[in-house]
């Protein structure tokens, strides 16, 4: 899933929680799977990744 997140950010210059509902994430469990993998850290991780893009 990490590679898909990286690709999403590279193509769109940002990542949101809602992006997990779309392909390719939806094909691997979508938002439910992301929350299972990252738990409460999901949004902070997304925010941090997006922060690096802005910097």
PDB file of C-alpha atoms in Angstrom:
ATOM      1  CA  UNK A   1       0.000   0.000   0.000  1.00  0.00           C
ATOM      2  CA  UNK A   2       2.908   2.361   0.683  1.00  0.00           C
ATOM      3  CA  UNK A   3       3.922   2.351  -2.980  1.00  0.00           C
ATOM      4  CA  UNK A   4       0.366   3.222  -4.005  1.00  0.00           C
ATOM      5  CA  UNK A   5       0.323   6.137  -1.553  1.00  0.00           C
ATOM      6  CA  UNK A   6       3.631   7.354  -2.963  1.00  0.00           C
ATOM      7  CA  UNK A   7       2.285   7.134  -6.517  1.00  0.00           C
ATOM      8  CA  UNK A   8      -0.941   8.946  -5.562  1.00  0.00           C
ATOM      9  CA  UNK A   9       0.970  11.817  -3.999  1.00  0.00           C
ATOM     10  CA  UNK A  10       3.319  11.999  -6.984  1.00  0.00           C
ATOM     11  CA  UNK A  11       0.444  12.224  -9.438  1.00  0.00           C
ATOM     12  CA  UNK A  12      -1.823  14.547  -7.507  1.00  0.00           C
ATOM     13  CA  UNK A  13       0.533  16.528  -5.262  1.00  0.00           C
ATOM     14  CA  UNK A  14      -1.519  15.548  -2.224  1.00  0.00           C
ATOM     15  CA  UNK A  15      -3.235  12.646  -0.517  1.00  0.00           C
ATOM     16  CA  UNK A  16      -6.516  12.643   1.381  1.00  0.00           C
ATOM     17  CA  UNK A  17      -8.359  10.001   3.366  1.00  0.00           C
ATOM     18  CA  UNK A  18     -11.025  10.003   0.649  1.00  0.00           C
ATOM     19  CA  UNK A  19      -8.460   8.831  -1.915  1.00  0.00           C
ATOM     20  CA  UNK A  20      -8.587   5.386  -0.311  1.00  0.00           C
ATOM     21  CA  UNK A  21     -12.097   4.956  -1.726  1.00  0.00           C
ATOM     22  CA  UNK A  22     -10.800   5.105  -5.310  1.00  0.00           C
ATOM     23  CA  UNK A  23      -8.702   2.832  -7.485  1.00  0.00           C
ATOM     24  CA  UNK A  24      -6.094   1.511  -6.854  1.00  0.00           C
ATOM     25  CA  UNK A  25      -6.722   1.631  -3.093  1.00  0.00           C
ATOM     26  CA  UNK A  26     -10.307   0.386  -3.308  1.00  0.00           C
ATOM     27  CA  UNK A  27      -9.040  -2.789  -4.963  1.00  0.00           C
ATOM     28  CA  UNK A  28      -7.080  -3.628  -1.814  1.00  0.00           C
ATOM     29  CA  UNK A  29      -9.650  -2.844   0.848  1.00  0.00           C
ATOM     30  CA  UNK A  30      -9.941   0.912   0.565  1.00  0.00           C
ATOM     31  CA  UNK A  31     -10.284   3.109   3.603  1.00  0.00           C
ATOM     32  CA  UNK A  32     -11.165   0.211   5.896  1.00  0.00           C
ATOM     33  CA  UNK A  33      -7.899  -1.545   5.045  1.00  0.00           C
ATOM     34  CA  UNK A  34      -5.897   1.675   5.433  1.00  0.00           C
ATOM     35  CA  UNK A  35      -7.416   2.226   8.872  1.00  0.00           C
ATOM     36  CA  UNK A  36      -6.703  -1.396   9.763  1.00  0.00           C
ATOM     37  CA  UNK A  37      -3.055  -0.965   8.755  1.00  0.00           C
ATOM     38  CA  UNK A  38      -2.403   2.512  10.168  1.00  0.00           C
ATOM     39  CA  UNK A  39      -5.090   2.909  12.835  1.00  0.00           C
ATOM     40  CA  UNK A  40      -5.354   6.314  14.452  1.00  0.00           C
ATOM     41  CA  UNK A  41      -2.086   7.273  12.784  1.00  0.00           C
ATOM     42  CA  UNK A  42      -3.631   7.344   9.292  1.00  0.00           C
ATOM     43  CA  UNK A  43      -4.521  11.052   9.181  1.00  0.00           C
ATOM     44  CA  UNK A  44      -1.296  12.214  10.864  1.00  0.00           C
ATOM     45  CA  UNK A  45       0.710  10.130   8.378  1.00  0.00           C
ATOM     46  CA  UNK A  46      -1.183  11.631   5.443  1.00  0.00           C
ATOM     47  CA  UNK A  47      -0.721  15.136   6.863  1.00  0.00           C
ATOM     48  CA  UNK A  48       3.002  14.561   7.309  1.00  0.00           C
ATOM     49  CA  UNK A  49       3.452  13.224   3.783  1.00  0.00           C
ATOM     50  CA  UNK A  50       1.525  16.155   2.326  1.00  0.00           C
ATOM     51  CA  UNK A  51       3.606  18.537   4.449  1.00  0.00           C
ATOM     52  CA  UNK A  52       6.775  17.323   2.802  1.00  0.00           C
ATOM     53  CA  UNK A  53       5.311  18.148  -0.584  1.00  0.00           C
ATOM     54  CA  UNK A  54       4.546  21.719   0.400  1.00  0.00           C
ATOM     55  CA  UNK A  55       7.945  22.340   1.990  1.00  0.00           C
TER      56      UNK A  55
END
